[in-house]
XYZ file of C-alpha atoms in Angstrom:
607
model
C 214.144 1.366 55.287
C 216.474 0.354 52.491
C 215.035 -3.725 53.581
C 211.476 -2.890 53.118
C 212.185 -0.755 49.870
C 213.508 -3.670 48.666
C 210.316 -5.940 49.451
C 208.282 -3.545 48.311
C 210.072 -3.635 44.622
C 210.755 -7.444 44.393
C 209.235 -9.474 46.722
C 211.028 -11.959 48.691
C 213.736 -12.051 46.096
C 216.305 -9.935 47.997
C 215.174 -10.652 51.577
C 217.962 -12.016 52.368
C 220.480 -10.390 49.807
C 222.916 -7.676 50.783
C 222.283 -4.612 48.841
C 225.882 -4.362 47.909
C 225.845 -8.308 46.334
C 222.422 -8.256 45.185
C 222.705 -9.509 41.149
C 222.817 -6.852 38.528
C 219.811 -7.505 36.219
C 220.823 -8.953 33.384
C 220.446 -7.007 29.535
C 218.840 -8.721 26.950
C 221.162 -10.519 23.825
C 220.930 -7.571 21.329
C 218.828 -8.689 18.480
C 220.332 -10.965 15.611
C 219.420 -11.056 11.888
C 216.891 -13.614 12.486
C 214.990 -11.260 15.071
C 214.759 -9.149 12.252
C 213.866 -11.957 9.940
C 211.038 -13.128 12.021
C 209.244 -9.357 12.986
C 209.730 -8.507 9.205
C 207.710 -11.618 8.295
C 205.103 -10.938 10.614
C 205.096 -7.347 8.885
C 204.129 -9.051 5.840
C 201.141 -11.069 6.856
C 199.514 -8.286 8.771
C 200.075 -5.648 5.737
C 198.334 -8.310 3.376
C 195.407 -8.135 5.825
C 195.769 -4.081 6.126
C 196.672 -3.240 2.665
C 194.461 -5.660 0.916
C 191.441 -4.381 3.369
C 191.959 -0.813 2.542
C 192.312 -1.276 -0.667
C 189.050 -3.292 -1.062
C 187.132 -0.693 0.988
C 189.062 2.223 -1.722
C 187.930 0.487 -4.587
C 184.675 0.519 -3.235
C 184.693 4.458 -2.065
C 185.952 5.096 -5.570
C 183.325 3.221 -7.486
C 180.230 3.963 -5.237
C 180.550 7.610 -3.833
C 178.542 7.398 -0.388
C 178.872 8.511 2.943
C 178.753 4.901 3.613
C 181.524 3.929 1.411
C 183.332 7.056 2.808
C 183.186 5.799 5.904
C 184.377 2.308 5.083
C 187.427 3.730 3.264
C 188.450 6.187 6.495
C 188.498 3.171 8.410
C 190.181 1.063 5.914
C 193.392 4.038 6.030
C 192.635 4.361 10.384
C 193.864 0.552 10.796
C 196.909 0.913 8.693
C 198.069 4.143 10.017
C 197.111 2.797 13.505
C 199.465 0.015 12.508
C 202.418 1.855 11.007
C 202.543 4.067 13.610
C 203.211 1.628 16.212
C 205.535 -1.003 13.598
C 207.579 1.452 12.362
C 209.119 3.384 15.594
C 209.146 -0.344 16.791
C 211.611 -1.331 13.915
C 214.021 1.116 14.601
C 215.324 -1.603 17.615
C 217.544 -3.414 14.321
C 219.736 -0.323 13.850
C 222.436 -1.329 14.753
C 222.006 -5.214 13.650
C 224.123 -6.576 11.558
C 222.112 -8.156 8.989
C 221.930 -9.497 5.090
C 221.198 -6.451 2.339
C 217.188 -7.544 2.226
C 216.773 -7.470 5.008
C 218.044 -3.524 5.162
C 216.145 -3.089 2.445
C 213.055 -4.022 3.656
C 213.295 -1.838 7.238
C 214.308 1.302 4.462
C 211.095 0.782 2.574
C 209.020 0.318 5.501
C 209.753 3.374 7.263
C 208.726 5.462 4.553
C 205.474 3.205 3.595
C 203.405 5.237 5.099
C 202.790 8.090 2.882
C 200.643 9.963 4.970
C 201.195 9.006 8.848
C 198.638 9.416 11.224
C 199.027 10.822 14.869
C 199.184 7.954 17.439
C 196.068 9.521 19.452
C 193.509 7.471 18.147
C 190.821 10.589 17.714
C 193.374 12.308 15.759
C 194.172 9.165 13.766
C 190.220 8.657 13.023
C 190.035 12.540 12.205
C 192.592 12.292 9.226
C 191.198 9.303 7.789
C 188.007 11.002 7.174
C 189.473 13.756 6.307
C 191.526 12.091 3.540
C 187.981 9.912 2.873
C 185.805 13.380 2.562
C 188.620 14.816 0.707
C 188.495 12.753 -1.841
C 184.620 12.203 -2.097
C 184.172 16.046 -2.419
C 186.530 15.840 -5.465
C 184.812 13.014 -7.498
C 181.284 14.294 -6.710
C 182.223 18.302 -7.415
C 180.117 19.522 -10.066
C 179.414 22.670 -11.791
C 176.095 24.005 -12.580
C 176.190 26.612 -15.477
C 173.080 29.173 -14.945
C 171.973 29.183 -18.240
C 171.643 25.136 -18.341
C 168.589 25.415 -16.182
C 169.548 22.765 -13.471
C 171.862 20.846 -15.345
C 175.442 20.021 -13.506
C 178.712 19.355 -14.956
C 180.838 16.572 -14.012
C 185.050 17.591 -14.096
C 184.920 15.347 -17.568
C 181.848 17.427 -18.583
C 184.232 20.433 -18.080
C 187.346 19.048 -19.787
C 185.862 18.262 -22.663
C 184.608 22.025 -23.034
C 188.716 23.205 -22.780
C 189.464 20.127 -24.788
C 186.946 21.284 -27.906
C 186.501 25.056 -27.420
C 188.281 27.677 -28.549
C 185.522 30.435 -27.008
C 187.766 32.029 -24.300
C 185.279 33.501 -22.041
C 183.898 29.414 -22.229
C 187.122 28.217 -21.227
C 187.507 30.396 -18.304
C 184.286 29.468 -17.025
C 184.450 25.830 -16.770
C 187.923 26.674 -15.261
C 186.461 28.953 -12.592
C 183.262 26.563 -11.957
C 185.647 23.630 -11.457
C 188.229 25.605 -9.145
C 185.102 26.459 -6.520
C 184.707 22.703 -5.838
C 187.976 23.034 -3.743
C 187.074 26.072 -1.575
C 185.501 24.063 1.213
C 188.804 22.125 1.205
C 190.590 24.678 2.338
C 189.991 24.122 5.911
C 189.894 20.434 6.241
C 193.167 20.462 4.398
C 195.072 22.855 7.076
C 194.143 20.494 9.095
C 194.949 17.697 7.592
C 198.220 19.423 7.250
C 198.974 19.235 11.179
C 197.698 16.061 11.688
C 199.761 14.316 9.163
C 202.342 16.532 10.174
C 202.025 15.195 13.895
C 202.192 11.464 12.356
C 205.152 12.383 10.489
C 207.568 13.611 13.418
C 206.163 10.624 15.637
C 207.504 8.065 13.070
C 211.273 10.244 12.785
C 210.536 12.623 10.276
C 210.690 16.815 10.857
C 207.299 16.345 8.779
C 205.893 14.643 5.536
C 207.660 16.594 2.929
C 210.918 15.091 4.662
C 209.446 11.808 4.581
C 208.315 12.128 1.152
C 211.944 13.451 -0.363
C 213.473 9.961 1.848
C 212.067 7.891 -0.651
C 214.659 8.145 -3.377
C 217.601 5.701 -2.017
C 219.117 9.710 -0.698
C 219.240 11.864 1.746
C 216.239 14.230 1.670
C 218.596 17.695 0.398
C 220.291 15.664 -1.976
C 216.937 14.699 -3.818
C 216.029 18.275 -3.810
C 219.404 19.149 -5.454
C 218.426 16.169 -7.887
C 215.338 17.751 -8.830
C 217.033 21.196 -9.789
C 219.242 19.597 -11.385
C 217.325 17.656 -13.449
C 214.700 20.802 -14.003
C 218.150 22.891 -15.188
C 218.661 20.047 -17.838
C 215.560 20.652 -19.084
C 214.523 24.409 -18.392
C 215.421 25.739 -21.846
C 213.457 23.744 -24.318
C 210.106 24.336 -21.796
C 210.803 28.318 -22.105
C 211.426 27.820 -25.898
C 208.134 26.185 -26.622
C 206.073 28.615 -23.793
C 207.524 31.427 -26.048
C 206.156 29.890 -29.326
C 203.003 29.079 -27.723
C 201.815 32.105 -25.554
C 202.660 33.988 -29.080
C 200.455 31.850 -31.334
C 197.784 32.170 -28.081
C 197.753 36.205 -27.957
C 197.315 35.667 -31.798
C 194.261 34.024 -31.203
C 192.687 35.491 -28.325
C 194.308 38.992 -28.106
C 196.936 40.659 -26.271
C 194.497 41.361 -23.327
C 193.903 37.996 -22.346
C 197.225 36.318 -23.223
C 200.048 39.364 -23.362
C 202.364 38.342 -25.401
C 205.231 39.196 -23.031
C 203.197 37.832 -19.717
C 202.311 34.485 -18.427
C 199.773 32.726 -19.907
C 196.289 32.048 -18.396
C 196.091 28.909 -17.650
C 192.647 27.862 -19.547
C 194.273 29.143 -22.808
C 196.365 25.839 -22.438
C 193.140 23.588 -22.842
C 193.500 21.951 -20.038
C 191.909 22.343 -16.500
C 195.337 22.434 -14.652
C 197.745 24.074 -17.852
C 199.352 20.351 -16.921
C 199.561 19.352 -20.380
C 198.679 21.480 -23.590
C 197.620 18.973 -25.919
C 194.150 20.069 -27.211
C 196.537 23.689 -28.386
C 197.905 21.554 -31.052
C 195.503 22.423 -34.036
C 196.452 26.487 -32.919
C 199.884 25.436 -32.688
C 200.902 23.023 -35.094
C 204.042 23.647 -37.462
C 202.353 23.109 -40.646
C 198.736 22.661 -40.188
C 197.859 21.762 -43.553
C 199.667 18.527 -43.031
C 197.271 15.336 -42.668
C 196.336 14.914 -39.473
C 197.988 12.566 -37.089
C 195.469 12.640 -34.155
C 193.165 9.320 -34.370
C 190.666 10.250 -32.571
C 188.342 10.723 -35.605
C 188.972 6.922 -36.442
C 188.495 5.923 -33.068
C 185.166 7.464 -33.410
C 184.841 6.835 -37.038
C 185.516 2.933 -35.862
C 183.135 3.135 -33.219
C 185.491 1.435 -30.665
C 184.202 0.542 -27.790
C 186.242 1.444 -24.326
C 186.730 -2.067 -23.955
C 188.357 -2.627 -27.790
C 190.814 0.817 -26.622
C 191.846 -1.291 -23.582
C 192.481 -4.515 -25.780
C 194.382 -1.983 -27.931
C 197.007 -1.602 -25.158
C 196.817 -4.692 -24.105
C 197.785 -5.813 -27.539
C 201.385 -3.787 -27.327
C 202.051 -5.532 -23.868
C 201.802 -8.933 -25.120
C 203.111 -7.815 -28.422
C 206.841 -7.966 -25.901
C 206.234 -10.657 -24.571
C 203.859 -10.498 -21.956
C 201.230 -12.222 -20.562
C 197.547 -11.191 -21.101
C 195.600 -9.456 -18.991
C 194.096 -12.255 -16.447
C 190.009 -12.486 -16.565
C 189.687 -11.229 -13.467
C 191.085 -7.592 -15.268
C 188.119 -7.491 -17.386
C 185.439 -8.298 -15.082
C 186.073 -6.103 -12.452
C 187.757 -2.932 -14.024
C 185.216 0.319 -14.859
C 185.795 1.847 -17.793
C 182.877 4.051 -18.485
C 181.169 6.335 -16.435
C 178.072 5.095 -14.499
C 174.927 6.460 -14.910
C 173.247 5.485 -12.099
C 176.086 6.613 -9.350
C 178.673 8.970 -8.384
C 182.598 7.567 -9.063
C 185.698 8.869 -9.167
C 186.678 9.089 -12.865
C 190.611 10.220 -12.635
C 192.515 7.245 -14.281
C 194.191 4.760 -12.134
C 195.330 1.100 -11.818
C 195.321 -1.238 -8.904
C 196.090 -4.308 -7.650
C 193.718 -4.668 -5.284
C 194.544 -7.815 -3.110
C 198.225 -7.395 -3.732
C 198.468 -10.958 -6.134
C 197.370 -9.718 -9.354
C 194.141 -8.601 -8.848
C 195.027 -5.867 -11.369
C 192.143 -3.613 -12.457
C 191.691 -0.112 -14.158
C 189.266 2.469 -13.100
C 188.579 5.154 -15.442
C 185.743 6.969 -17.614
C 186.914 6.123 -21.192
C 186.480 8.446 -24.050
C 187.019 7.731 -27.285
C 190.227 10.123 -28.208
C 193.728 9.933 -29.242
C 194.478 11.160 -25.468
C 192.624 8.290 -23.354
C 194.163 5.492 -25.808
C 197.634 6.745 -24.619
C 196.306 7.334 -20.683
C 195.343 3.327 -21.244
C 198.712 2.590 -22.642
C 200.018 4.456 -19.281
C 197.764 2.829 -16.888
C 198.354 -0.943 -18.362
C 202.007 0.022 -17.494
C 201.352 0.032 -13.746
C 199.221 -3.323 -13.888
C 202.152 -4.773 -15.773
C 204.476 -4.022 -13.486
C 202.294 -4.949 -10.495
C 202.079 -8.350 -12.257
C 205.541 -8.383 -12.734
C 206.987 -8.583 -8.819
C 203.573 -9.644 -6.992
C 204.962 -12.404 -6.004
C 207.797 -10.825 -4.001
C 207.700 -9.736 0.148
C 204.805 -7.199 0.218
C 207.144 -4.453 0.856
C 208.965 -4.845 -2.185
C 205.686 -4.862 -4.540
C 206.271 -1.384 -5.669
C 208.537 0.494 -7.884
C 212.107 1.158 -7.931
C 210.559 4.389 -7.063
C 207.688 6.603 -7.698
C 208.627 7.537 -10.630
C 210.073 3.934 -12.360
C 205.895 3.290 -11.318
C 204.476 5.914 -13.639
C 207.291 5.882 -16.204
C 206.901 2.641 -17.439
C 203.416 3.086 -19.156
C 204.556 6.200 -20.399
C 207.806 4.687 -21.895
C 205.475 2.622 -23.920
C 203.374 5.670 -24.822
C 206.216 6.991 -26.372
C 206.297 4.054 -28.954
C 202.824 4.787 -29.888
C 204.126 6.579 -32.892
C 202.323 7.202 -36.547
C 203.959 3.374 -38.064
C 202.352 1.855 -34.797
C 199.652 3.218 -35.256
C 198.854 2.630 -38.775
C 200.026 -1.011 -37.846
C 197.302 -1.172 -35.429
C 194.785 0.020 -38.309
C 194.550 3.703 -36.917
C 196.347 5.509 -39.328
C 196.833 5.428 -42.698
C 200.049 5.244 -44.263
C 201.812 8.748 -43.571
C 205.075 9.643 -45.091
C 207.934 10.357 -42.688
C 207.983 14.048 -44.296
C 209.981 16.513 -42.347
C 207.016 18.741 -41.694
C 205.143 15.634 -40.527
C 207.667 14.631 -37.969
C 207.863 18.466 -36.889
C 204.474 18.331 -35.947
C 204.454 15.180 -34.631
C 207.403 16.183 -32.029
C 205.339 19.555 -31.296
C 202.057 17.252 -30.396
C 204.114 15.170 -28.057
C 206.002 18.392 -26.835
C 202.540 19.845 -25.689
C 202.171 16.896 -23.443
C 205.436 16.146 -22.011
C 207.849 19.210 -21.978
C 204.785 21.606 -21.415
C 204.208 19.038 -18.188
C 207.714 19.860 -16.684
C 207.388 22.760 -14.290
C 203.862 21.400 -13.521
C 205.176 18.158 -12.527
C 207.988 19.959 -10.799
C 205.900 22.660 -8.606
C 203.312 20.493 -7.085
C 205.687 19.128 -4.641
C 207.305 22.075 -3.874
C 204.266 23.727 -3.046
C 203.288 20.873 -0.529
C 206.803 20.152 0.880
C 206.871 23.963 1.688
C 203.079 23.473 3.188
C 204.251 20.611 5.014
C 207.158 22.521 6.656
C 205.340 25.561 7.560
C 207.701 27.632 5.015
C 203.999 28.462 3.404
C 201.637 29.254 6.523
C 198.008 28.417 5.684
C 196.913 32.151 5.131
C 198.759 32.361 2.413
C 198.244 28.743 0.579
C 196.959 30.162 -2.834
C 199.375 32.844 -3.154
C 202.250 30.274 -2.960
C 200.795 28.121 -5.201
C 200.045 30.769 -8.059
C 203.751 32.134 -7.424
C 205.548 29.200 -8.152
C 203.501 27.912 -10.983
C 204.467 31.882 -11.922
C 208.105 31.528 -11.809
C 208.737 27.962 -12.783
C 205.890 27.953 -15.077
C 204.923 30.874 -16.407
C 201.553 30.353 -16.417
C 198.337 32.601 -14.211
C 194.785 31.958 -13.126
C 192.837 33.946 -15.330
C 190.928 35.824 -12.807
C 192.061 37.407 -9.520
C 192.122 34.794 -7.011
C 192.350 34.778 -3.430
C 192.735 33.116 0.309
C 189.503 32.847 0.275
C 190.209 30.092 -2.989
C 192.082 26.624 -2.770
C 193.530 25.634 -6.670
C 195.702 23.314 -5.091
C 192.600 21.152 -3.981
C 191.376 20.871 -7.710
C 194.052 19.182 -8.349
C 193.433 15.022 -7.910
C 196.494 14.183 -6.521
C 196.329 16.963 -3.990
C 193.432 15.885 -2.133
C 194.769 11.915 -2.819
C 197.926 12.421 -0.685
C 199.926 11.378 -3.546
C 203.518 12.628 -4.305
C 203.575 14.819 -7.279
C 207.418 14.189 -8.237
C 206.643 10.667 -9.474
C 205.531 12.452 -12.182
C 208.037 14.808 -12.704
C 210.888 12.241 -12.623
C 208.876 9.682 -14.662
C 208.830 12.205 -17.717
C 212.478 12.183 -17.258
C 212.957 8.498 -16.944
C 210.354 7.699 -19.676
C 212.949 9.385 -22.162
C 216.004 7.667 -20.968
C 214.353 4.465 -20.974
C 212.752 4.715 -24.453
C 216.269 5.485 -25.999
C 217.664 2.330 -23.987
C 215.002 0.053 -24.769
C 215.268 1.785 -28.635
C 218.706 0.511 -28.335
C 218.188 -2.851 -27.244
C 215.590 -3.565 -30.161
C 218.012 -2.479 -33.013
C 216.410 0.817 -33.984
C 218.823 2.639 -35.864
C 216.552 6.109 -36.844
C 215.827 9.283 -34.720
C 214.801 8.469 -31.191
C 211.417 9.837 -31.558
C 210.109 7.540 -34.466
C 211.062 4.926 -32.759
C 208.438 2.117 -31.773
C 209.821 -0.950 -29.540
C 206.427 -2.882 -30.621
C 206.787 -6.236 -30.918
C 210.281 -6.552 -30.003
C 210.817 -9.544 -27.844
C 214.448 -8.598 -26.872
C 213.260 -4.927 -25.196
C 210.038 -6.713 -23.640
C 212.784 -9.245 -22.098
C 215.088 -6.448 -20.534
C 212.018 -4.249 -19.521
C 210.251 -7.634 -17.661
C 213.830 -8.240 -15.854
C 213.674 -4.708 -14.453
C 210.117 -4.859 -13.815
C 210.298 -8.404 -11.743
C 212.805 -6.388 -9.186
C 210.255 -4.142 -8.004
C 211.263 -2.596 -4.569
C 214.019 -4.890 -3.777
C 217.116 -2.972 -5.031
C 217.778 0.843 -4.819
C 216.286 2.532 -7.913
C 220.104 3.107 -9.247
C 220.267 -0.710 -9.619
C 217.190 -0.848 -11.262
C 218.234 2.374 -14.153
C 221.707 0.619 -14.785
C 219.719 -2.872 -15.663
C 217.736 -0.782 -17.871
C 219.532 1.894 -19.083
C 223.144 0.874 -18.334
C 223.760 4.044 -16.451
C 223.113 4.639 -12.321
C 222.281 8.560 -12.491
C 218.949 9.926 -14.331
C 219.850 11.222 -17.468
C 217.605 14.584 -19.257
C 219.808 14.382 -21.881
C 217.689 11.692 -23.674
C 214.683 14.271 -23.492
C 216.482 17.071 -24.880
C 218.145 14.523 -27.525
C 214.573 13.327 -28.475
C 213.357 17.144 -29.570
C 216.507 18.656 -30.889
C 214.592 18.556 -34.192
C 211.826 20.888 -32.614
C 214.327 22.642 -30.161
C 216.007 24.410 -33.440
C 212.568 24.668 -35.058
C 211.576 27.057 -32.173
C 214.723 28.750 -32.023
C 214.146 30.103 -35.429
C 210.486 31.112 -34.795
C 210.823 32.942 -31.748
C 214.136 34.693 -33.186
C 213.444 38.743 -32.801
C 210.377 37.426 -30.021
C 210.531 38.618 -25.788
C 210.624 35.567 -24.810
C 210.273 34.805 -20.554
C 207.772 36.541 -18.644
């Protein structure tokens, strides 16, 4: 018996072997650096094919909304998560390999490159594709059709531009509740979407994508979350200062029933469709409103400048440090108005679309003080595309999320008054202190009000992700921690049967939300730093790095590292320090900080 076992398993190779001498099989060598070397190269050529596909077929989706182009993109994400979730589990073999820092480096980043993972099963895999694809289709065609336009819809910049001008409060809270019912039939799809990314997730060595998502800072998952409440604690106080001036000066306006003055505030009151930023409050809000007016949106119109000129605008303070223009290619093939002839998705963004500097920007320009900034962002991520495309694939990214969307807001912050009056936008303004007082509060509207914002999206989705929030009670998560971080309400009733988290872009995009938190941190830290390196000598926040070839030199040398060094690396060549730093934040509106402190003095500030 034990003979013809042995035949049956091997063949004639032990027919005459001796069970008790018969060889051992032999173990494979374990694998050496070079294995590594060699599987991570072939990682590279097939995610230029993947990446460079999907992205083509995304560009496409965005530009020409169509079941067809749908369709295109779902596949486009299918092969790369079909990819992933076989390369990754098979990279986990180099564990234990001793092997140079880059090449560590490179197995770190591509474990967590897959943002959203899909199940292995290849139905479930197709399924969240389109689900992702329809997702985001429903969101850039969602429309609103007031009844008493007869027929006419209203596209989500339609809508913004009636919080952005309007002051009518039962106006505001209609586009606000016309733009929220887009996400309803979300809802479902996005539970789903939920477990199936979920699935992907755990079958790639994460509990689920939250966990994933918080590995992506260089630190253990619970020490980024302690990062982020520390960083929030930093900044906590000026926010509730300025929500205490502001939901005062908003009851003024609209009455103590629809903004109590001791309550949260409704979130259309802000002027904006998510209470994200509360920019357009500023002429409600402003210190000393009889000063001359700093917004340039008049000249911009006034000028007649075209979206293209606003793009050469930004592109002007970019080579302005030093560098290079934007290639050709940039202007043919970016959008930068919104077609008439076809549905697009008109949320700002940049890409580099085959991964070598095909750098573009896609977004519906309008001509206001708050797009030329937005361009000033978005140029930031080409730049910095430009500036490592030339490295391994898995290095052209940020330091982190948020080094990607702080560096065009770093430069935003130089757009100050003497920039712009350089740049024939302004006139002369003296550097009063009531002028700089109401400069700070305009810039305080966009970034500090941002804070919580930035900081609750995640939270909401890691809890989502982890099943802390079940699906039945989705809204009434999200509304409680925009409540108590935020202080801010819908301003009807809402309820399960609603999903405000979908009419939010980056919800239905699958993109992480504390980019932006940490970027309005960083942006500070590395506008005092850069400050510093050009010689500015006045108050942080009238300073303007324009034209300063020494900052555009240190700000290219961090840019050219993209991925390739832990993000620490990356803020001590810019900033000179390894830890983030909300100091420079708080530094930058002490002037305003004390400002508020005497206007809300004998006010019940909190809510």
């Amino acid at each position: 018996m034990r003979r013809s076992i042995c035949l049956a398993l091997v063949l004639t190779a032990c027919v005459h072997a001796h069970p008790r001498t018969a060889p051992l099989p032999v173990a494979p060598p374990p694998p050496s650096a070079e294995d590594v070397r060699v599987f991570l190269d072939q990682v590279d050529r097939d995610l230029r094919r993947l990446w460079v596909a999907r992205d083509r077929a995304g560009w496409v989706n965005e530009n020409f909304l169509t079941e067809d182009t749908d369709a295109l993109a779902a596949q486009g994400e299918a092969a790369t998560a079909e990819y992933m979730g076989r390369t990754i589990p098979a990279s986990r073999r180099f564990g234990q390999t001793p092997m140079p820092p880059e090449l560590w480096r490179s197995l770190y980043l591509l474990s967590i490159s897959q943002t959203i993972p899909a199940p292995a099963d290849p139905k479930k895999r197709e399924e969240l594709a389109g689900i992702e694809s329809w997702m985001q289709s429903e969101y850039g065609k969602g429309t609103y059709c007031p009844p008493d336009l007869h027929g006419k819809c209203l596209h989500l910049d339609d809508l913004e531009r009636v919080l952005r001008t309007s002051h009518d409060y039962d106006q505001l809270v209609e586009a606000w509740v016309g733009w929220h019912a887009i996400a309803k039939p979300m809802r479902p799809k996005y539970e789903r979407y939920v477990q199936l990314s979920d699935e992907g997730a755990r079958q790639i060595g994460f509990s689920d994508v939250g966990a994933l998502w918080k590995s992506m800072y260089d630190m253990p998952p619970e020490a980024f979350e302690q990062e982020e409440q520390r960083l929030w604690d930093q900044v906590k106080p000026l926010y509730q200062k300025l929500h205490c001036y502001v939901r005062r000066r908003l009851s003024e306006r609209y009455g103590a029933a629809r903004v109590p003055p001791k309550g949260p505030i409704p979130v259309p009151a802000t002027g904006n469709m998510w209470g994200q930023e509360w920019t357009n409050l500023y002429d409600l809000v402003a210190p000393y409103p009889r000063e001359p007016s700093l917004d340039v949106s008049k000249t911009i119109a006034k000028k007649r400048l075209s979206p293209t000129e606003m793009v050469k605008i930004g592109e002007g303070f970019y080579t302005s440090l030093g560098f290079p223009p934007l290639p050709k290619s940039f202007w043919d093939r970016s959008l930068f108005t919104r077609p008439r002839d076809r549905e697009v998705v008109c949320h700002a963004s940049a890409w580099d679309v085959q991964w070598n500097g095909d750098v573009r920007l896609k977004m519906c320009i309008e001509p206001t003080e708050d797009d030329l900034v937005t361009i000033h962002h978005e140029l930031g991520h080409d730049y910095y595309f430009l500036s490592y495309d030339t490295l391994p694939i898995l290095f052209q990214q940020g330091a982190n999320g948020g080094f990607q969307e702080g560096i065009g807001d770093t430069i935003a912050l130089s757009v100050t008054p003497d920039y712009l009056h350089e740049r024939g936008l302004l006139p002369r303004v003296a550097h009063g202190e009531k002028a700089r007082l109401n400069e700070l509060m305009k810039r305080a509207l966009q970034k500090v009000a941002f804070l919580p914002f930035g900081y609750v999206i995640d939270k909401w989705r890691w809890d989502v992700f982890s099943g802390k929030i079940d699906p039945a009670h989705y809204n009434q998560a999200y509304w409680d921690l925009r409540l108590k971080y935020g202080g801010e309400a819908p301003p009807v009733p809402r309820t399960e049967a609603d999903f405000d988290p979908g009419a939010k872009y980056h919800i239905v995009a699958s993109y992480p939300y504390a980019f932006y938190f940490l970027a309005t941190i960083y942006q500070f830290q590395f506008h005092r730093a850069l400050c510093q390196t050009a010689g500015f000598k006045g108050p942080l926040d009238e300073c303007s790095i324009y034209g300063s070839k020494p900052a555009g030199e240190k700000l290219r040398a961090m840019l050219a590292l993209g991925g390739s060094r832990p993000w620490q690396d990356a803020m001590e060549l810019l900033a000179g320090r390894r830890d983030a730093d909300a100091t420079a934040i708080v530094d930058y509106f002490k002037p305003l900080s004390d400002w508020l402190d005497a206007e809300n003095r004998g006010q019940a500030c909190g809510w």
